Tab-separated table of C-alpha atoms in Angstrom:
chain	number	residue	atom	x	y	z
A	21	UNK	CA	-134.826	-78.568	-40.009
A	22	UNK	CA	-135.844	-80.246	-36.738
A	23	UNK	CA	-132.833	-81.435	-34.781
A	24	UNK	CA	-132.198	-85.049	-33.785
A	25	UNK	CA	-132.750	-84.058	-30.156
A	26	UNK	CA	-136.179	-82.673	-31.018
A	27	UNK	CA	-137.059	-85.831	-32.920
A	28	UNK	CA	-136.066	-88.044	-30.004
A	29	UNK	CA	-138.171	-85.962	-27.630
A	30	UNK	CA	-141.119	-86.294	-29.995
A	31	UNK	CA	-140.718	-90.069	-30.239
A	32	UNK	CA	-141.338	-90.298	-26.499
A	33	UNK	CA	-144.802	-88.766	-26.932
A	34	UNK	CA	-146.233	-90.858	-29.787
A	35	UNK	CA	-147.434	-93.775	-27.657
A	36	UNK	CA	-149.141	-93.516	-24.249
A	37	UNK	CA	-146.840	-96.171	-22.752
A	38	UNK	CA	-143.010	-96.108	-22.810
A	39	UNK	CA	-143.007	-99.844	-23.572
A	40	UNK	CA	-145.687	-101.926	-25.302
A	41	UNK	CA	-144.737	-105.298	-26.744
A	42	UNK	CA	-146.472	-106.594	-29.872
A	43	UNK	CA	-145.914	-106.641	-33.621
A	44	UNK	CA	-149.237	-105.346	-34.935
A	45	UNK	CA	-148.384	-101.631	-34.890
A	46	UNK	CA	-144.835	-101.918	-36.147
A	47	UNK	CA	-145.817	-104.437	-38.852
A	48	UNK	CA	-148.385	-102.040	-40.312
A	49	UNK	CA	-145.813	-99.308	-40.803
A	50	UNK	CA	-143.120	-101.737	-41.970
A	51	UNK	CA	-145.392	-102.917	-44.785
A	52	UNK	CA	-146.063	-99.316	-45.836
A	53	UNK	CA	-142.324	-98.580	-45.978
A	54	UNK	CA	-141.967	-101.413	-48.530
A	55	UNK	CA	-138.328	-102.105	-47.701
A	56	UNK	CA	-136.360	-104.710	-49.653
A	57	UNK	CA	-133.763	-106.913	-47.922
A	58	UNK	CA	-133.858	-109.721	-50.488
A	59	UNK	CA	-130.133	-109.415	-51.210
A	60	UNK	CA	-129.085	-108.950	-47.571
A	61	UNK	CA	-128.415	-111.759	-45.115
A	62	UNK	CA	-130.050	-110.932	-41.777
A	63	UNK	CA	-128.719	-112.149	-38.415
A	64	UNK	CA	-130.953	-111.602	-35.384
A	65	UNK	CA	-129.393	-111.739	-31.909
A	66	UNK	CA	-131.485	-112.276	-28.759
A	67	UNK	CA	-130.629	-113.224	-25.169
A	68	UNK	CA	-130.357	-111.805	-21.650
A	69	UNK	CA	-126.685	-110.811	-21.553
A	70	UNK	CA	-124.000	-110.620	-24.231
A	71	UNK	CA	-126.148	-109.499	-27.165
A	72	UNK	CA	-124.230	-106.273	-27.727
A	73	UNK	CA	-120.876	-108.064	-27.543
A	74	UNK	CA	-121.927	-110.675	-30.104
A	75	UNK	CA	-123.306	-108.010	-32.449
A	76	UNK	CA	-120.080	-105.995	-32.205
A	77	UNK	CA	-117.805	-108.964	-32.866
A	78	UNK	CA	-119.958	-110.326	-35.689
A	79	UNK	CA	-119.953	-106.902	-37.329
A	80	UNK	CA	-116.165	-106.721	-37.115
A	81	UNK	CA	-115.608	-110.288	-38.334
A	82	UNK	CA	-117.770	-109.559	-41.368
A	83	UNK	CA	-116.013	-106.251	-42.033
A	84	UNK	CA	-112.658	-108.043	-41.897
A	85	UNK	CA	-114.051	-110.418	-44.527
A	86	UNK	CA	-114.746	-107.494	-46.852
A	87	UNK	CA	-118.521	-107.448	-46.415
A	88	UNK	CA	-120.825	-104.434	-46.232
A	89	UNK	CA	-122.484	-104.615	-42.820
A	90	UNK	CA	-125.244	-102.828	-40.942
A	91	UNK	CA	-125.618	-103.181	-37.171
A	92	UNK	CA	-128.497	-102.160	-34.914
A	93	UNK	CA	-128.113	-102.211	-31.121
A	94	UNK	CA	-129.729	-100.717	-28.035
A	95	UNK	CA	-129.663	-98.963	-25.690
A	96	UNK	CA	-127.046	-96.306	-26.353
A	97	UNK	CA	-124.644	-94.807	-23.821
A	98	UNK	CA	-123.938	-91.228	-24.865
A	99	UNK	CA	-125.449	-90.692	-28.344
A	100	UNK	CA	-128.501	-92.166	-30.043
A	101	UNK	CA	-126.343	-92.501	-33.183
A	102	UNK	CA	-124.511	-95.402	-31.496
A	103	UNK	CA	-127.547	-97.591	-32.196
A	104	UNK	CA	-127.342	-97.509	-35.998
A	105	UNK	CA	-124.079	-98.229	-37.810
A	106	UNK	CA	-123.123	-98.948	-41.399
A	107	UNK	CA	-119.682	-100.456	-41.950
A	108	UNK	CA	-118.830	-99.657	-38.353
A	109	UNK	CA	-119.657	-95.951	-38.648
A	110	UNK	CA	-122.498	-94.341	-36.701
A	111	UNK	CA	-125.192	-92.699	-38.798
A	112	UNK	CA	-125.078	-88.907	-38.819
A	113	UNK	CA	-127.827	-86.789	-37.303
A	114	UNK	CA	-128.923	-85.842	-40.812
A	115	UNK	CA	-129.241	-89.469	-41.930
A	116	UNK	CA	-131.243	-90.398	-38.843
A	117	UNK	CA	-133.540	-87.410	-39.261
A	118	UNK	CA	-134.216	-88.407	-42.889
A	119	UNK	CA	-135.098	-91.920	-41.744
A	120	UNK	CA	-137.378	-90.599	-38.985
A	121	UNK	CA	-139.157	-88.398	-41.526
A	122	UNK	CA	-139.717	-91.382	-43.845
A	123	UNK	CA	-141.175	-93.469	-41.012
A	124	UNK	CA	-143.363	-90.605	-39.822
A	125	UNK	CA	-144.761	-90.144	-43.316
A	126	UNK	CA	-145.805	-93.810	-43.476
A	127	UNK	CA	-146.932	-93.997	-39.855
A	128	UNK	CA	-150.124	-92.006	-40.401
A	129	UNK	CA	-152.240	-92.589	-37.277
A	130	UNK	CA	-150.326	-95.581	-35.879
A	131	UNK	CA	-149.029	-94.880	-32.358
A	132	UNK	CA	-145.491	-96.290	-32.248
A	133	UNK	CA	-143.322	-96.586	-29.155
A	134	UNK	CA	-139.882	-94.977	-29.021
A	135	UNK	CA	-138.196	-98.321	-29.722
A	136	UNK	CA	-140.596	-99.298	-32.522
A	137	UNK	CA	-140.098	-95.974	-34.295
A	138	UNK	CA	-136.332	-96.205	-33.900
A	139	UNK	CA	-136.225	-99.777	-35.197
A	140	UNK	CA	-138.191	-98.855	-38.313
A	141	UNK	CA	-135.945	-95.834	-38.893
A	142	UNK	CA	-132.874	-98.063	-38.640
A	143	UNK	CA	-134.320	-100.513	-41.163
A	144	UNK	CA	-135.202	-97.623	-43.458
A	145	UNK	CA	-131.557	-96.490	-43.342
A	146	UNK	CA	-130.209	-99.989	-43.946
A	147	UNK	CA	-132.501	-100.711	-46.895
A	148	UNK	CA	-130.804	-98.143	-49.096
A	149	UNK	CA	-127.240	-99.026	-48.151
A	150	UNK	CA	-126.652	-102.110	-50.392
A	151	UNK	CA	-125.639	-104.271	-47.437
A	152	UNK	CA	-124.352	-107.829	-47.603
A	153	UNK	CA	-125.201	-108.495	-43.962
A	154	UNK	CA	-127.451	-106.948	-41.349
A	155	UNK	CA	-126.912	-107.762	-37.650
A	156	UNK	CA	-129.897	-106.877	-35.453
A	157	UNK	CA	-129.995	-106.902	-31.656
A	158	UNK	CA	-133.369	-107.660	-30.084
A	159	UNK	CA	-134.401	-105.011	-27.586
A	160	UNK	CA	-136.523	-107.046	-25.168
A	161	UNK	CA	-137.433	-110.730	-25.344
A	162	UNK	CA	-137.782	-111.743	-28.965
A	163	UNK	CA	-141.214	-113.013	-29.960
A	164	UNK	CA	-142.963	-109.641	-29.590
A	165	UNK	CA	-139.958	-107.352	-30.068
A	166	UNK	CA	-140.045	-104.878	-32.966
A	167	UNK	CA	-136.859	-106.387	-34.462
A	168	UNK	CA	-138.800	-109.634	-35.028
A	169	UNK	CA	-140.765	-108.133	-37.911
A	170	UNK	CA	-137.930	-109.068	-40.277
A	171	UNK	CA	-137.183	-112.726	-41.047
A	172	UNK	CA	-133.592	-113.707	-40.195
A	173	UNK	CA	-131.297	-115.989	-42.176
A	174	UNK	CA	-129.436	-116.905	-38.971
A	175	UNK	CA	-130.655	-116.753	-35.366
A	176	UNK	CA	-128.382	-116.254	-32.351
A	177	UNK	CA	-129.328	-116.744	-28.705
A	178	UNK	CA	-126.817	-115.652	-26.059
A	179	UNK	CA	-127.127	-116.432	-22.338
A	180	UNK	CA	-130.610	-116.721	-20.866
A	181	UNK	CA	-131.314	-115.640	-17.311
A	182	UNK	CA	-133.777	-113.711	-15.164
A	183	UNK	CA	-134.403	-110.106	-16.238
A	184	UNK	CA	-137.463	-108.069	-17.235
A	185	UNK	CA	-139.634	-110.677	-15.498
A	186	UNK	CA	-142.695	-108.401	-15.603
A	187	UNK	CA	-142.621	-108.673	-19.389
A	188	UNK	CA	-141.006	-112.045	-20.098
A	189	UNK	CA	-141.873	-114.375	-17.209
A	190	UNK	CA	-140.465	-115.476	-13.869
A	191	UNK	CA	-138.325	-118.467	-14.880
A	192	UNK	CA	-135.741	-119.383	-17.516
A	193	UNK	CA	-138.098	-121.714	-19.349
A	194	UNK	CA	-140.692	-119.004	-19.953
A	195	UNK	CA	-138.060	-116.402	-20.806
A	196	UNK	CA	-136.334	-118.865	-23.161
A	197	UNK	CA	-139.591	-119.447	-25.015
A	198	UNK	CA	-139.987	-115.705	-25.544
A	199	UNK	CA	-136.457	-115.349	-26.864
A	200	UNK	CA	-136.850	-118.385	-29.133
A	201	UNK	CA	-139.670	-116.477	-30.808
A	202	UNK	CA	-137.076	-115.159	-33.278
A	203	UNK	CA	-136.627	-118.664	-34.759
A	204	UNK	CA	-137.885	-119.398	-38.272
A	205	UNK	CA	-138.556	-122.763	-39.922
A	206	UNK	CA	-135.329	-124.399	-41.091
A	207	UNK	CA	-133.142	-121.401	-40.168
A	208	UNK	CA	-129.939	-122.307	-38.244
A	209	UNK	CA	-129.697	-121.321	-34.576
A	210	UNK	CA	-126.526	-120.557	-32.601
A	211	UNK	CA	-127.002	-120.909	-28.828
A	212	UNK	CA	-124.327	-119.397	-26.604
A	213	UNK	CA	-125.911	-120.633	-23.366
A	214	UNK	CA	-124.170	-123.854	-22.278
A	215	UNK	CA	-127.324	-124.935	-20.420
A	216	UNK	CA	-130.193	-123.656	-22.581
A	217	UNK	CA	-133.757	-123.936	-21.287
A	218	UNK	CA	-135.666	-126.899	-22.709
A	219	UNK	CA	-138.101	-124.398	-24.249
A	220	UNK	CA	-135.354	-123.171	-26.603
A	221	UNK	CA	-134.454	-126.679	-27.726
A	222	UNK	CA	-138.120	-127.614	-28.203
A	223	UNK	CA	-138.765	-124.567	-30.384
A	224	UNK	CA	-135.735	-125.347	-32.554
A	225	UNK	CA	-136.892	-128.950	-32.914
A	226	UNK	CA	-140.483	-127.944	-33.723
A	227	UNK	CA	-139.294	-125.649	-36.515
A	228	UNK	CA	-136.647	-128.098	-37.774
A	229	UNK	CA	-133.886	-125.562	-37.084
A	230	UNK	CA	-130.308	-126.887	-37.106
A	231	UNK	CA	-128.983	-125.822	-33.689
A	232	UNK	CA	-125.371	-125.300	-32.623
A	233	UNK	CA	-124.888	-125.146	-28.842
A	234	UNK	CA	-121.929	-123.936	-26.797
A	235	UNK	CA	-120.299	-126.936	-25.165
A	236	UNK	CA	-121.702	-129.309	-27.744
A	237	UNK	CA	-121.217	-128.316	-31.399
A	238	UNK	CA	-118.727	-125.577	-30.507
A	239	UNK	CA	-116.545	-124.728	-27.506
A	240	UNK	CA	-113.836	-122.365	-26.363
A	241	UNK	CA	-111.030	-122.580	-23.815
A	242	UNK	CA	-109.265	-119.578	-22.328
A	243	UNK	CA	-105.841	-120.662	-21.111
A	244	UNK	CA	-102.944	-118.477	-22.277
A	245	UNK	CA	-105.102	-117.223	-25.126
A	246	UNK	CA	-108.261	-118.507	-26.741
A	247	UNK	CA	-108.761	-121.835	-28.475
A	248	UNK	CA	-112.047	-122.257	-30.358
A	249	UNK	CA	-113.422	-125.369	-31.995
A	250	UNK	CA	-116.589	-125.327	-34.057
A	251	UNK	CA	-118.328	-126.300	-37.271
A	252	UNK	CA	-118.270	-124.496	-40.614
A	253	UNK	CA	-121.067	-124.300	-43.179
A	254	UNK	CA	-119.855	-127.497	-44.848
A	255	UNK	CA	-120.018	-129.412	-41.560
A	256	UNK	CA	-116.247	-129.668	-41.140
A	257	UNK	CA	-114.596	-129.093	-37.777
A	258	UNK	CA	-112.762	-125.765	-37.605
A	259	UNK	CA	-110.304	-124.348	-35.074
A	260	UNK	CA	-109.390	-120.756	-34.307
A	261	UNK	CA	-106.492	-119.831	-32.016
A	262	UNK	CA	-106.006	-116.325	-30.652
A	263	UNK	CA	-103.165	-115.272	-28.361
A	264	UNK	CA	-103.514	-111.478	-28.185
A	265	UNK	CA	-105.399	-109.586	-25.420
A	266	UNK	CA	-109.209	-109.694	-25.483
A	267	UNK	CA	-111.946	-108.029	-23.438
A	268	UNK	CA	-115.197	-109.766	-24.430
A	269	UNK	CA	-116.304	-112.839	-22.491
A	270	UNK	CA	-115.046	-116.078	-24.099
A	271	UNK	CA	-118.589	-117.463	-24.390
A	272	UNK	CA	-119.669	-114.417	-26.420
A	273	UNK	CA	-116.545	-114.612	-28.584
A	274	UNK	CA	-117.255	-118.286	-29.283
A	275	UNK	CA	-120.891	-117.558	-30.130
A	276	UNK	CA	-119.929	-114.870	-32.643
A	277	UNK	CA	-117.238	-117.025	-34.253
A	278	UNK	CA	-119.599	-119.974	-34.643
A	279	UNK	CA	-122.203	-117.707	-36.209
A	280	UNK	CA	-119.645	-116.285	-38.638
A	281	UNK	CA	-118.489	-119.777	-39.647
A	282	UNK	CA	-121.979	-120.554	-40.974
A	283	UNK	CA	-122.125	-117.483	-43.188
A	284	UNK	CA	-121.402	-117.704	-46.875
A	285	UNK	CA	-117.889	-116.712	-47.882
A	286	UNK	CA	-116.678	-115.955	-44.345
A	287	UNK	CA	-113.519	-117.622	-43.026
A	288	UNK	CA	-112.486	-116.833	-39.444
A	289	UNK	CA	-108.751	-116.541	-38.924
A	290	UNK	CA	-106.691	-114.920	-36.165
A	291	UNK	CA	-108.145	-111.544	-36.986
A	292	UNK	CA	-107.891	-108.240	-35.188
A	293	UNK	CA	-111.671	-108.400	-34.845
A	294	UNK	CA	-111.235	-110.821	-31.947
A	295	UNK	CA	-109.852	-107.909	-29.922
A	296	UNK	CA	-113.242	-106.145	-30.217
A	297	UNK	CA	-114.628	-104.310	-27.219
A	298	UNK	CA	-117.973	-102.692	-26.460
A	299	UNK	CA	-118.206	-99.354	-24.629
A	300	UNK	CA	-119.561	-99.814	-21.139
A	301	UNK	CA	-119.045	-103.591	-21.123
A	302	UNK	CA	-116.114	-104.348	-18.818
A	303	UNK	CA	-114.424	-101.281	-20.279
A	304	UNK	CA	-111.352	-99.971	-18.465
A	305	UNK	CA	-109.870	-96.476	-18.470
A	306	UNK	CA	-107.129	-94.762	-16.490
A	307	UNK	CA	-108.287	-91.681	-14.561
A	308	UNK	CA	-105.305	-90.007	-12.897
A	309	UNK	CA	-103.860	-93.424	-12.124
A	310	UNK	CA	-107.153	-94.922	-10.881
A	311	UNK	CA	-108.296	-98.000	-12.804
A	312	UNK	CA	-111.970	-97.398	-13.625
A	313	UNK	CA	-114.010	-100.373	-14.837
A	314	UNK	CA	-117.328	-99.587	-16.528
A	315	UNK	CA	-119.941	-102.320	-16.826
A	316	UNK	CA	-123.650	-101.917	-17.593
A	317	UNK	CA	-124.468	-105.171	-15.759
A	318	UNK	CA	-128.018	-104.776	-14.445
A	319	UNK	CA	-129.150	-108.294	-13.551
A	320	UNK	CA	-127.792	-111.086	-11.319
A	321	UNK	CA	-126.177	-113.094	-14.123
A	322	UNK	CA	-124.310	-110.060	-15.437
A	323	UNK	CA	-123.179	-109.145	-11.917
A	324	UNK	CA	-121.816	-112.668	-11.414
A	325	UNK	CA	-119.895	-112.402	-14.688
A	326	UNK	CA	-118.491	-109.016	-13.651
A	327	UNK	CA	-117.391	-110.330	-10.256
A	328	UNK	CA	-115.649	-113.262	-11.936
A	329	UNK	CA	-113.906	-110.932	-14.357
A	330	UNK	CA	-112.699	-108.645	-11.555
A	331	UNK	CA	-111.101	-111.619	-9.816
A	332	UNK	CA	-108.983	-112.272	-12.927
A	333	UNK	CA	-107.607	-108.719	-13.074
A	334	UNK	CA	-104.356	-107.730	-11.426
A	335	UNK	CA	-104.965	-107.363	-7.664
A	336	UNK	CA	-105.257	-103.882	-6.146
A	337	UNK	CA	-105.058	-102.616	-2.595
A	338	UNK	CA	-108.551	-101.102	-2.752
A	339	UNK	CA	-111.494	-101.813	-5.071
A	340	UNK	CA	-114.622	-99.691	-4.639
A	341	UNK	CA	-117.957	-99.550	-6.455
A	342	UNK	CA	-120.066	-96.701	-7.738
A	343	UNK	CA	-123.500	-98.285	-7.942
A	344	UNK	CA	-126.822	-97.147	-9.405
A	345	UNK	CA	-129.677	-99.398	-10.465
A	346	UNK	CA	-133.301	-99.354	-11.602
A	347	UNK	CA	-135.999	-100.035	-9.001
A	348	UNK	CA	-137.524	-102.953	-10.926
A	349	UNK	CA	-134.328	-105.049	-10.817
A	350	UNK	CA	-133.437	-107.908	-8.446
A	351	UNK	CA	-131.162	-105.539	-6.535
A	352	UNK	CA	-130.194	-107.855	-3.690
A	353	UNK	CA	-129.173	-110.566	-6.143
A	354	UNK	CA	-127.064	-108.039	-8.069
A	355	UNK	CA	-125.280	-106.901	-4.917
A	356	UNK	CA	-124.559	-110.392	-3.556
A	357	UNK	CA	-121.950	-111.636	-6.079
A	358	UNK	CA	-120.142	-108.284	-6.000
A	359	UNK	CA	-119.888	-108.129	-2.199
A	360	UNK	CA	-116.674	-110.229	-1.925
A	361	UNK	CA	-114.758	-108.112	-4.457
A	362	UNK	CA	-115.777	-104.600	-3.322
A	363	UNK	CA	-114.276	-102.783	-0.307
A	364	UNK	CA	-116.611	-99.756	-0.220
A	365	UNK	CA	-119.778	-98.680	-2.045
A	366	UNK	CA	-120.616	-95.197	-3.330
A	367	UNK	CA	-124.263	-94.491	-4.160
A	368	UNK	CA	-125.717	-91.510	-5.988
A	369	UNK	CA	-129.124	-90.532	-7.315
A	370	UNK	CA	-129.698	-90.679	-11.060
A	371	UNK	CA	-131.451	-87.326	-11.109
A	372	UNK	CA	-134.386	-87.121	-13.497
A	373	UNK	CA	-134.658	-90.893	-13.970
A	374	UNK	CA	-138.007	-91.967	-12.514
A	375	UNK	CA	-137.121	-95.671	-12.736
A	376	UNK	CA	-133.925	-95.373	-10.712
A	377	UNK	CA	-133.744	-96.549	-7.109
A	378	UNK	CA	-132.929	-93.550	-4.867
A	379	UNK	CA	-129.530	-93.833	-3.203
A	380	UNK	CA	-131.059	-93.491	0.277
A	381	UNK	CA	-133.223	-96.574	-0.470
A	382	UNK	CA	-130.303	-98.554	-1.853
A	383	UNK	CA	-128.241	-98.190	1.315
A	384	UNK	CA	-130.529	-100.422	3.472
A	385	UNK	CA	-130.283	-103.188	0.856
A	386	UNK	CA	-126.508	-103.104	1.205
A	387	UNK	CA	-126.736	-103.017	5.003
A	388	UNK	CA	-128.985	-106.097	4.865
A	389	UNK	CA	-126.088	-108.041	3.344
A	390	UNK	CA	-123.657	-106.943	6.053
A	391	UNK	CA	-122.044	-104.133	4.037
A	392	UNK	CA	-121.116	-101.135	6.183
A	393	UNK	CA	-118.732	-99.072	4.027
A	394	UNK	CA	-121.358	-97.006	2.199
A	395	UNK	CA	-121.412	-93.392	1.011
A	396	UNK	CA	-124.726	-91.840	-0.081
A	397	UNK	CA	-124.725	-88.772	-2.367
A	398	UNK	CA	-127.390	-86.534	-3.859
A	399	UNK	CA	-126.298	-87.235	-7.452
A	400	UNK	CA	-123.792	-89.220	-9.479
A	401	UNK	CA	-121.418	-86.282	-9.864
A	402	UNK	CA	-121.027	-85.968	-6.107
A	403	UNK	CA	-120.788	-89.758	-5.659
A	404	UNK	CA	-118.030	-89.975	-8.270
A	405	UNK	CA	-116.159	-87.009	-6.792
A	406	UNK	CA	-116.248	-88.566	-3.311
A	407	UNK	CA	-115.112	-91.939	-4.613
A	408	UNK	CA	-112.068	-90.686	-6.501
A	409	UNK	CA	-111.104	-88.346	-3.648
A	410	UNK	CA	-110.617	-91.413	-1.428
A	411	UNK	CA	-108.779	-93.509	-3.995
A	412	UNK	CA	-105.111	-93.363	-4.865
A	413	UNK	CA	-103.237	-94.249	-8.050
A	414	UNK	CA	-103.246	-98.011	-8.345
A	415	UNK	CA	-106.712	-98.364	-6.784
A	416	UNK	CA	-109.821	-99.453	-8.716
A	417	UNK	CA	-113.352	-98.080	-9.083
A	418	UNK	CA	-116.083	-100.265	-10.608
A	419	UNK	CA	-119.014	-98.322	-12.084
A	420	UNK	CA	-121.972	-100.652	-12.626
A	421	UNK	CA	-125.679	-101.416	-12.163
A	422	UNK	CA	-127.267	-99.734	-15.188
A	423	UNK	CA	-126.525	-98.238	-18.568
A	424	UNK	CA	-127.714	-94.942	-17.049
A	425	UNK	CA	-125.102	-95.152	-14.275
A	426	UNK	CA	-122.290	-95.835	-16.703
A	427	UNK	CA	-123.432	-93.084	-19.067
A	428	UNK	CA	-123.684	-90.548	-16.227
A	429	UNK	CA	-120.123	-91.179	-15.047
A	430	UNK	CA	-118.728	-91.239	-18.584
A	431	UNK	CA	-120.259	-87.812	-19.187
A	432	UNK	CA	-118.750	-86.506	-15.925
A	433	UNK	CA	-115.298	-87.746	-16.905
A	434	UNK	CA	-115.657	-86.189	-20.345
A	435	UNK	CA	-116.274	-82.790	-18.717
A	436	UNK	CA	-113.925	-83.176	-15.752
A	437	UNK	CA	-110.595	-84.465	-17.002
A	438	UNK	CA	-108.880	-84.852	-13.618
A	439	UNK	CA	-109.536	-85.538	-9.940
A	440	UNK	CA	-108.623	-81.958	-9.050
A	441	UNK	CA	-111.455	-80.615	-11.221
A	442	UNK	CA	-113.946	-82.634	-9.120
A	443	UNK	CA	-112.990	-81.168	-5.748
A	444	UNK	CA	-115.803	-78.601	-5.751
A	445	UNK	CA	-118.399	-81.392	-6.098
A	446	UNK	CA	-117.461	-83.305	-2.934
């Protein structure tokens, strides 16, 4: 039997381009698969930032309500299996391989991209699982994303900001229009952006979609706990109070709760689900007394949110950053909001990643903003080793800039359990 690793390598060779938006190819194969979701309620989640958090919390709210739930997200951090979950459990290698084989059999001569093939394989797995709900995260944009081949029963839009401009457009209005491409006539829309682009509101109006906006139909306050107010499926005002610790951003929590309130048979109470977290999203671990914060923030809006979050944490004597980012990002605008909260920057090459900005080319961008405390390393292992060698218990290291950066450091920590084991890499 071909291994999952071999399958994933093969998927990268089936289309001449790593990314190619459009629904024609994926729709052909989807029709051949003849999948039936007539008894499953589908929730599609699009947006610039916060999609993964909303998917995670919605999944957990539905599980707490006793529903059978499938969830599809991307990208993954450490294992491809993270992308496809049924009732909160990742699919096994064997289950994914079976789904890949089914898609390949129906694909015939259609050249699918890696993401298109993976999306179809996920849907193939979900179709046989007798699900009550299916929560799907859009990969890029919305209108032309592979996830958009399936009609949703509820649409969710998280925050909208500048990212992937080469594919989606250079302003929020154009990007909003692309993301609103997931809307369907008469299907309710939850919008977690408190200032949505007019293009989103126009699309909802044109399709006669009931729309629920953060700050209007629902809101959340975060003072000594969370207080949510929203609207249930019957149109009645509903409140949810939560006093335990939480890690997700309040806006994303509110968006997920409002979405859940509109679903049949779901009542949101003070559930443990509200303590949900997402790996790599403002995730904190203790590494020999050093507080490490992982965040996959890779655009200016996400960097601003991370900087705000860091300012709410307990103060530390020294807070440093381990930073790696893709070359096609607005790097200067990612650095700027983090500058006031970071004392020193550690840069390392993401070896083997052709999209990544080399560390030696990142350093001048930091210098241009008046940052002088910079360490440049040949790889992430050396950068991480140097960072922790200069930090003491009680200090903080923020690992951010890309999912690839976070994944690289997580893998290092998994292999090297202590600071002492990193000494040879300095």
